[in-house]
CSV table of C-alpha atoms in Angstrom, one decimal:
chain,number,residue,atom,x,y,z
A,1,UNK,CA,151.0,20.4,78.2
A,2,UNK,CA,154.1,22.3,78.8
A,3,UNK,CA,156.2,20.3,75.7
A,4,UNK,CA,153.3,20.9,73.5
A,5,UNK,CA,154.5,24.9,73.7
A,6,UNK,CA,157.6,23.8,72.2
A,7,UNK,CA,155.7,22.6,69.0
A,8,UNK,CA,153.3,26.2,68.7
A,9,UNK,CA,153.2,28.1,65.4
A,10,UNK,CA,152.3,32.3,65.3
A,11,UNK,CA,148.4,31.4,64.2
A,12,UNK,CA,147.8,29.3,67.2
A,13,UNK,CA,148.0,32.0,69.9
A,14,UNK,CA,147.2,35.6,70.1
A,15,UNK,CA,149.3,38.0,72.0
A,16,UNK,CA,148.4,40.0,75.2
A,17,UNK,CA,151.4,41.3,76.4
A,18,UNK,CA,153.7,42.3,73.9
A,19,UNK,CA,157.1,42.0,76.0
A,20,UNK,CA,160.0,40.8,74.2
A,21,UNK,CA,160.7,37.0,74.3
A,22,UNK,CA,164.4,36.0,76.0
A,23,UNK,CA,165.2,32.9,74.2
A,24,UNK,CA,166.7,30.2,76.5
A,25,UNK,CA,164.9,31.9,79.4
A,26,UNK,CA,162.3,29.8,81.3
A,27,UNK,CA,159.0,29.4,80.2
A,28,UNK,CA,155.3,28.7,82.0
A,29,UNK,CA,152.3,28.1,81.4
A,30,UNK,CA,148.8,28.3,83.1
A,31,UNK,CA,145.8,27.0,82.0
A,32,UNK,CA,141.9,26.5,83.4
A,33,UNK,CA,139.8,23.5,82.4
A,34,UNK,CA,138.5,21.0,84.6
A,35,UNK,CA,141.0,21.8,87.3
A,36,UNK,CA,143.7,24.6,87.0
A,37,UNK,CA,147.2,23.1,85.9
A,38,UNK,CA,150.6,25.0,85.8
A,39,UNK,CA,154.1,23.5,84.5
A,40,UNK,CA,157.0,25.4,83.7
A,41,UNK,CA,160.4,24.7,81.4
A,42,UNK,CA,163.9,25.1,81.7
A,43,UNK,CA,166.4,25.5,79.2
A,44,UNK,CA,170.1,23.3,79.2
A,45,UNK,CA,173.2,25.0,77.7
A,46,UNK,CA,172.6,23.3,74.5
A,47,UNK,CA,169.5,25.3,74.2
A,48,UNK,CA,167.3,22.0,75.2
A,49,UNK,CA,163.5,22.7,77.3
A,50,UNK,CA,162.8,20.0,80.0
A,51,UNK,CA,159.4,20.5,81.5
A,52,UNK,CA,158.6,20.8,84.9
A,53,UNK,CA,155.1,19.5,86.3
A,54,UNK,CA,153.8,21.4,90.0
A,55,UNK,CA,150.8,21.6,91.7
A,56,UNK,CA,150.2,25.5,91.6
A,57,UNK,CA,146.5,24.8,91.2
A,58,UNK,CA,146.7,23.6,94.8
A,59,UNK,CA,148.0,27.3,96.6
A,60,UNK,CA,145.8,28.9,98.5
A,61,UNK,CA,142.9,31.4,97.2
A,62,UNK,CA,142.5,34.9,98.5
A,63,UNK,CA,139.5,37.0,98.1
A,64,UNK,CA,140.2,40.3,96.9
A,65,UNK,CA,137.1,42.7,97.4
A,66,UNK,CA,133.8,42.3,99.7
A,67,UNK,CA,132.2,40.2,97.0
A,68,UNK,CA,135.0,37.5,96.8
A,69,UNK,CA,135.5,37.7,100.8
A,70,UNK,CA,131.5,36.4,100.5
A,71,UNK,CA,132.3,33.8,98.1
A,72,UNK,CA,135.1,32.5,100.1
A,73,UNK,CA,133.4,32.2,103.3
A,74,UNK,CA,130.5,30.4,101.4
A,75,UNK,CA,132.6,27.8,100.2
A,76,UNK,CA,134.6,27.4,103.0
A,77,UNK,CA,131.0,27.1,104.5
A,78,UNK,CA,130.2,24.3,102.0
A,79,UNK,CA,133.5,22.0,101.6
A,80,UNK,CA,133.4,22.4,105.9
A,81,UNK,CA,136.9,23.8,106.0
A,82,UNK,CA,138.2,26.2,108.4
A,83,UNK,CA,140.7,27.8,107.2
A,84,UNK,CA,141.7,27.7,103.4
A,85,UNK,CA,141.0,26.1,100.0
A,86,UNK,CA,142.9,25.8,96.7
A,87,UNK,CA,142.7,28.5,94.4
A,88,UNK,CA,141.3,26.1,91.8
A,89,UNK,CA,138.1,25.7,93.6
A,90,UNK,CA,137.4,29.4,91.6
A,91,UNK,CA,139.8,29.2,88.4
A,92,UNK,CA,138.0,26.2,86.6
A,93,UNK,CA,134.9,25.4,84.5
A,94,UNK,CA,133.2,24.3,88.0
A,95,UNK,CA,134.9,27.3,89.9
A,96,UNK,CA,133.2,29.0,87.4
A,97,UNK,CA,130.0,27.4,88.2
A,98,UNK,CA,130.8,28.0,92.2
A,99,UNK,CA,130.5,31.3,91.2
A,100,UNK,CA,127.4,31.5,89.2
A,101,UNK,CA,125.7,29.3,92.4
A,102,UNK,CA,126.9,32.0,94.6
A,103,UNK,CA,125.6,34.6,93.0
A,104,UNK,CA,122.6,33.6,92.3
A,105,UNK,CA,121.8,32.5,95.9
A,106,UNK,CA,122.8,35.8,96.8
A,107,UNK,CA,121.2,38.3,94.0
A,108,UNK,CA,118.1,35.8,93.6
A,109,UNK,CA,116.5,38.9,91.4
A,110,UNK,CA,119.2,38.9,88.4
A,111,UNK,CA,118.1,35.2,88.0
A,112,UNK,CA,116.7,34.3,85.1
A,113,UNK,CA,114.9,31.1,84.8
A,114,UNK,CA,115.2,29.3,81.7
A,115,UNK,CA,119.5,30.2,81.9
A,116,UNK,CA,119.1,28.8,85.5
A,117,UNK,CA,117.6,25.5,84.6
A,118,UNK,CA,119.9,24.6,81.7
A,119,UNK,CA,122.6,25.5,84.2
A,120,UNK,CA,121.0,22.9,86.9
A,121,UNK,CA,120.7,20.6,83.8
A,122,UNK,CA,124.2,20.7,82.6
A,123,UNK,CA,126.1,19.2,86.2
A,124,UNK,CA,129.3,18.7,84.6
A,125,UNK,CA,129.2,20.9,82.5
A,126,UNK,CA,127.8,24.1,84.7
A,127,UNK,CA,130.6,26.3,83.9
A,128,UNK,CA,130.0,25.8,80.2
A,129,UNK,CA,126.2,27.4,80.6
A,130,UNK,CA,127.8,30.2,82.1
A,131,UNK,CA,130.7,30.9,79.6
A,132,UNK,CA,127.8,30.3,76.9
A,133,UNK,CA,125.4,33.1,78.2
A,134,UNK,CA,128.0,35.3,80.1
A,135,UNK,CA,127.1,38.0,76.9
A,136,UNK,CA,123.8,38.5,77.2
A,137,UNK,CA,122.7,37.2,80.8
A,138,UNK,CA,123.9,40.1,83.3
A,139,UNK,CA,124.7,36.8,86.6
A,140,UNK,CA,126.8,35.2,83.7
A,141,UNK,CA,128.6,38.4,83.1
A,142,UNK,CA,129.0,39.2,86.8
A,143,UNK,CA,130.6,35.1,87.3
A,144,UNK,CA,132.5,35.0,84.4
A,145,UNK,CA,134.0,39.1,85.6
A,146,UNK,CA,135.2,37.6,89.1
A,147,UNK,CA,136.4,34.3,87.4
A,148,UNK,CA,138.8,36.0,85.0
A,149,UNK,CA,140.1,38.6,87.5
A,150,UNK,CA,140.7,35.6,89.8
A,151,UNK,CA,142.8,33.7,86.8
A,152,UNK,CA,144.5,37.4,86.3
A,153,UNK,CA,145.5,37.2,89.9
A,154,UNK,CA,146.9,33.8,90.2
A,155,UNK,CA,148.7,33.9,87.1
A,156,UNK,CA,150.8,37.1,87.9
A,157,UNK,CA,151.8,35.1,91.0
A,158,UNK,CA,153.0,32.1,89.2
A,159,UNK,CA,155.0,34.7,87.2
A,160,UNK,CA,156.3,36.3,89.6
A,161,UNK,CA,157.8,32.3,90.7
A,162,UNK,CA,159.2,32.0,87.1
A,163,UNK,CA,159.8,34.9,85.9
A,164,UNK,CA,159.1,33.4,82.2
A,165,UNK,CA,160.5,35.5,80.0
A,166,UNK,CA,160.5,33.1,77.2
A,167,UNK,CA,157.2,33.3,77.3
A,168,UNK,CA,153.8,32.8,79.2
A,169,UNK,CA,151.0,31.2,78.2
A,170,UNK,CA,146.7,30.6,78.8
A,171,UNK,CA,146.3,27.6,78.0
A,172,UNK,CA,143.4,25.0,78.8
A,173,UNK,CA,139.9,25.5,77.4
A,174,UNK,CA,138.4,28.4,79.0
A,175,UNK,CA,139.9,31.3,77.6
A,176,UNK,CA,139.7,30.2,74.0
A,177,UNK,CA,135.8,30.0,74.3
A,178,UNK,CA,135.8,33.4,76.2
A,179,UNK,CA,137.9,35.7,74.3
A,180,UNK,CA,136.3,38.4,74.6
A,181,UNK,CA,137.2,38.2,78.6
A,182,UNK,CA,140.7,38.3,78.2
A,183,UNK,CA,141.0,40.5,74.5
A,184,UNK,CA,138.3,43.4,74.6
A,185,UNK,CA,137.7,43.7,78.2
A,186,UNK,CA,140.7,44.6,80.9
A,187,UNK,CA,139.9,42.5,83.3
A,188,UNK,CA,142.7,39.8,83.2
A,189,UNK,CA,145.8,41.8,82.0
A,190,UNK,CA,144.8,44.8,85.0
A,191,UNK,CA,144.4,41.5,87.5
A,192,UNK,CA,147.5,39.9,86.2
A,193,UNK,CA,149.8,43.5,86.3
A,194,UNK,CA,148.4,44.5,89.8
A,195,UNK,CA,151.4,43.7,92.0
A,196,UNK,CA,152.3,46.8,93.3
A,197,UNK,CA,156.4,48.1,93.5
A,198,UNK,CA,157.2,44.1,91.4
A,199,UNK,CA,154.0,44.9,88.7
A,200,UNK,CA,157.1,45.7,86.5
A,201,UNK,CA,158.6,42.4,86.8
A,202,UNK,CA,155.8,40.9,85.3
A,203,UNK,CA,154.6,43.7,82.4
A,204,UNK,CA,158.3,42.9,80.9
A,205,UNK,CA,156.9,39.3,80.1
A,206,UNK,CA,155.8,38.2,76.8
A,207,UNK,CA,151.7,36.8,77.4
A,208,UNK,CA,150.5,34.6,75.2
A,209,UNK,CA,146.5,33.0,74.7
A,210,UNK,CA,147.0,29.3,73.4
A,211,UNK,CA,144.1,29.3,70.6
A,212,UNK,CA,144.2,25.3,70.3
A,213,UNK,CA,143.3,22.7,72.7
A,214,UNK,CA,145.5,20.7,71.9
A,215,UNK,CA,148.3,20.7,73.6
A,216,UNK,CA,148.8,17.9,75.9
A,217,UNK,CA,148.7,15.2,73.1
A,218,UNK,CA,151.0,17.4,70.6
A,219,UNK,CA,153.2,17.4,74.3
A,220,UNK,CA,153.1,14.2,74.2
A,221,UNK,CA,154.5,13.3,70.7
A,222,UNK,CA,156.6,15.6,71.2
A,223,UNK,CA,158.3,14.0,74.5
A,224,UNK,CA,158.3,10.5,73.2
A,225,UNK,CA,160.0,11.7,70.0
A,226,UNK,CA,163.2,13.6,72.4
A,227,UNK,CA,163.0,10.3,74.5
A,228,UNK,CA,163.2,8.3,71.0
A,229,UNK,CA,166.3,10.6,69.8
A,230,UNK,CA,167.7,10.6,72.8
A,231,UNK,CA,167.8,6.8,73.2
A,232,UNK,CA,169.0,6.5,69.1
A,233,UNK,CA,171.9,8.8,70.2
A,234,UNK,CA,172.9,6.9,73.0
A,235,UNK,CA,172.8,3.7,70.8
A,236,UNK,CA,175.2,5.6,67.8
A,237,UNK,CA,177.1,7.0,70.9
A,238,UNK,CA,178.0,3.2,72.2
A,239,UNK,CA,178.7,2.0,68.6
A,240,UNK,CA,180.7,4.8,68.5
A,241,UNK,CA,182.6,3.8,71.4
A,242,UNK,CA,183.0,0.8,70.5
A,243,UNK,CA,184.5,1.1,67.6
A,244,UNK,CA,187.2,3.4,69.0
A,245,UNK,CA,187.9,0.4,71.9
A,246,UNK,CA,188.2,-1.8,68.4
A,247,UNK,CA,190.8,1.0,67.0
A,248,UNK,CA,192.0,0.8,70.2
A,249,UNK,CA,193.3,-2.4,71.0
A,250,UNK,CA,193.9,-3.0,67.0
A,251,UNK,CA,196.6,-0.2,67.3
A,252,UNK,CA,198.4,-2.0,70.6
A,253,UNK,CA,198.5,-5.1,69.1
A,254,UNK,CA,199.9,-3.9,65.6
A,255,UNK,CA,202.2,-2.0,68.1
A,256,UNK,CA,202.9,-5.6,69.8
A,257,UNK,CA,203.4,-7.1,66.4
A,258,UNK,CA,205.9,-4.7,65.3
A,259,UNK,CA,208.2,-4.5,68.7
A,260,UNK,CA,208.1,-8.9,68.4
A,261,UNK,CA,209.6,-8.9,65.1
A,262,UNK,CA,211.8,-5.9,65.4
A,263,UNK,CA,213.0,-7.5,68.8
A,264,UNK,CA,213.2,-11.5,66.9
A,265,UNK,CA,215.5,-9.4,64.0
A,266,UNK,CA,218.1,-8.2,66.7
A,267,UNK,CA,218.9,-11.7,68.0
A,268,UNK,CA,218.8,-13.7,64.8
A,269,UNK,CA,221.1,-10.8,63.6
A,270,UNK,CA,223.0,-11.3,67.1
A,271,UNK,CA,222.8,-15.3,66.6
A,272,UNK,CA,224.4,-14.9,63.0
A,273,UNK,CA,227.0,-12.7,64.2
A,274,UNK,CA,228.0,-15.4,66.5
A,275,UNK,CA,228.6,-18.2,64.0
């Protein structure tokens, strides 16, 4: 994923924090599918990114009003843990379904019942229901609301680790199907800022929304074609080498050559002085 930003063009993201971009400087990304994965890159001297893989998905969730303090405790409740769960258990497609379960259990009213039972008919694929009728179905609004606060949250902290100022970017297949969540409405961008005396920190970071999808498999090529260069380099770099050894040794011996005969010339000359 990360090395598949290295290959992006203008028209494949949109921009929703228009900070300037630092070249060289690290970049991150974060991005909510099935699970919630984060990487971030590096740049060498030479200008060269090397990715970074990390398990930021993992950290710990924290609830952030009365509703969420609800929603924690449920699942807590329901996975049978006492103390804490990872913050990807909310910011995913089935976080995003957690949600919609919760709230429906507790506003039983706002359900309605043919959304609901394409919702139970999906299983995989609950938080795609949601996402698909969070416009016009007022639990879907509320669920997709918290879900996208909840992703504004955890990706100003993993800014606030990085400080990307190449660039940051929403990637993963959520956010492309829900613009509207993180363009129209201010719900990720006032989430994301909201980090009190360091928000500045973070609203000096170019934010970017990956459009395409396909990022891990462009990362992918990409990688194997650095490894490929890399290793085609090292070949010409040993050729290289050895040709120098060649020049090398060639130059000693020519060296060798010239100091025998020069030295063979003195004592013939010496011999025929002699007689």
């Amino acid at each position: 994923m990360g090395y598949g930003l290295l290959t992006l063009k203008p028209h494949e993201y949109i921009v929703l924090n228009e900070a300037k971009k630092e070249e060289g400087m690290p970049i991150a990304t974060i991005g909510a599918g099935t699970g919630l994965g984060e990487c971030y890159l590096t740049a060498d001297k030479e200008g060269q990114y090397s990715c970074f893989a990390c398990e930021g998905g993992h950290t710990d969730f924290a609830p952030a009003d009365a509703i969420e303090i609800e929603l924690y405790n449920s699942i807590k409740e329901e996975l049978g843990c006492d103390r804490r769960f990872s913050v990807e258990r909310i910011v995913s497609g089935p976080g995003l379904a957690t949600i919609y379960k919760f709230l429906a259990n507790k506003f039983p009213e706002k359900v309605d019942s043919k959304v609901h039972d394409a919702f139970l008919a999906a299983k995989s694929l609950q938080g795609k229901i949601v996402g698909d009728n969070a416009k016009t179905n007022a639990l879907c609004n509320q669920a997709m609301e918290i879900f996208v606060d909840a992703y504004g949250r955890e990706a100003g902290s993993a800014m606030l680790k990085y400080l990307p100022r190449g660039g940051f970017y929403i990637t993963g297949g959520l956010a492309p199907k829900n613009l509207d969540y993180f363009t129209k409405k201010d719900i990720f961008l006032k989430a994301c800022f909201n980090k009190g005396r360091v928000s500045p920190a973070i609203q000096a970071i170019p934010i970017y929304l990956v459009l395409t999808e396909d990022l891990g498999e462009r990362g992918a090529h990409y990688y194997a074609y650095q490894l490929l260069e890399s290793y085609n380099n090292s070949l010409l770099g040993n050729a290289i080498a050895r040709e120098r050894v060649h020049e090398k040794f060639a130059t000693v011996n020519h060296i060798a050559l010239y100091s025998f005969i020069a030295t063979m010339s003195v004592v013939t000359g010496f011999i025929l002085g002699r007689k």
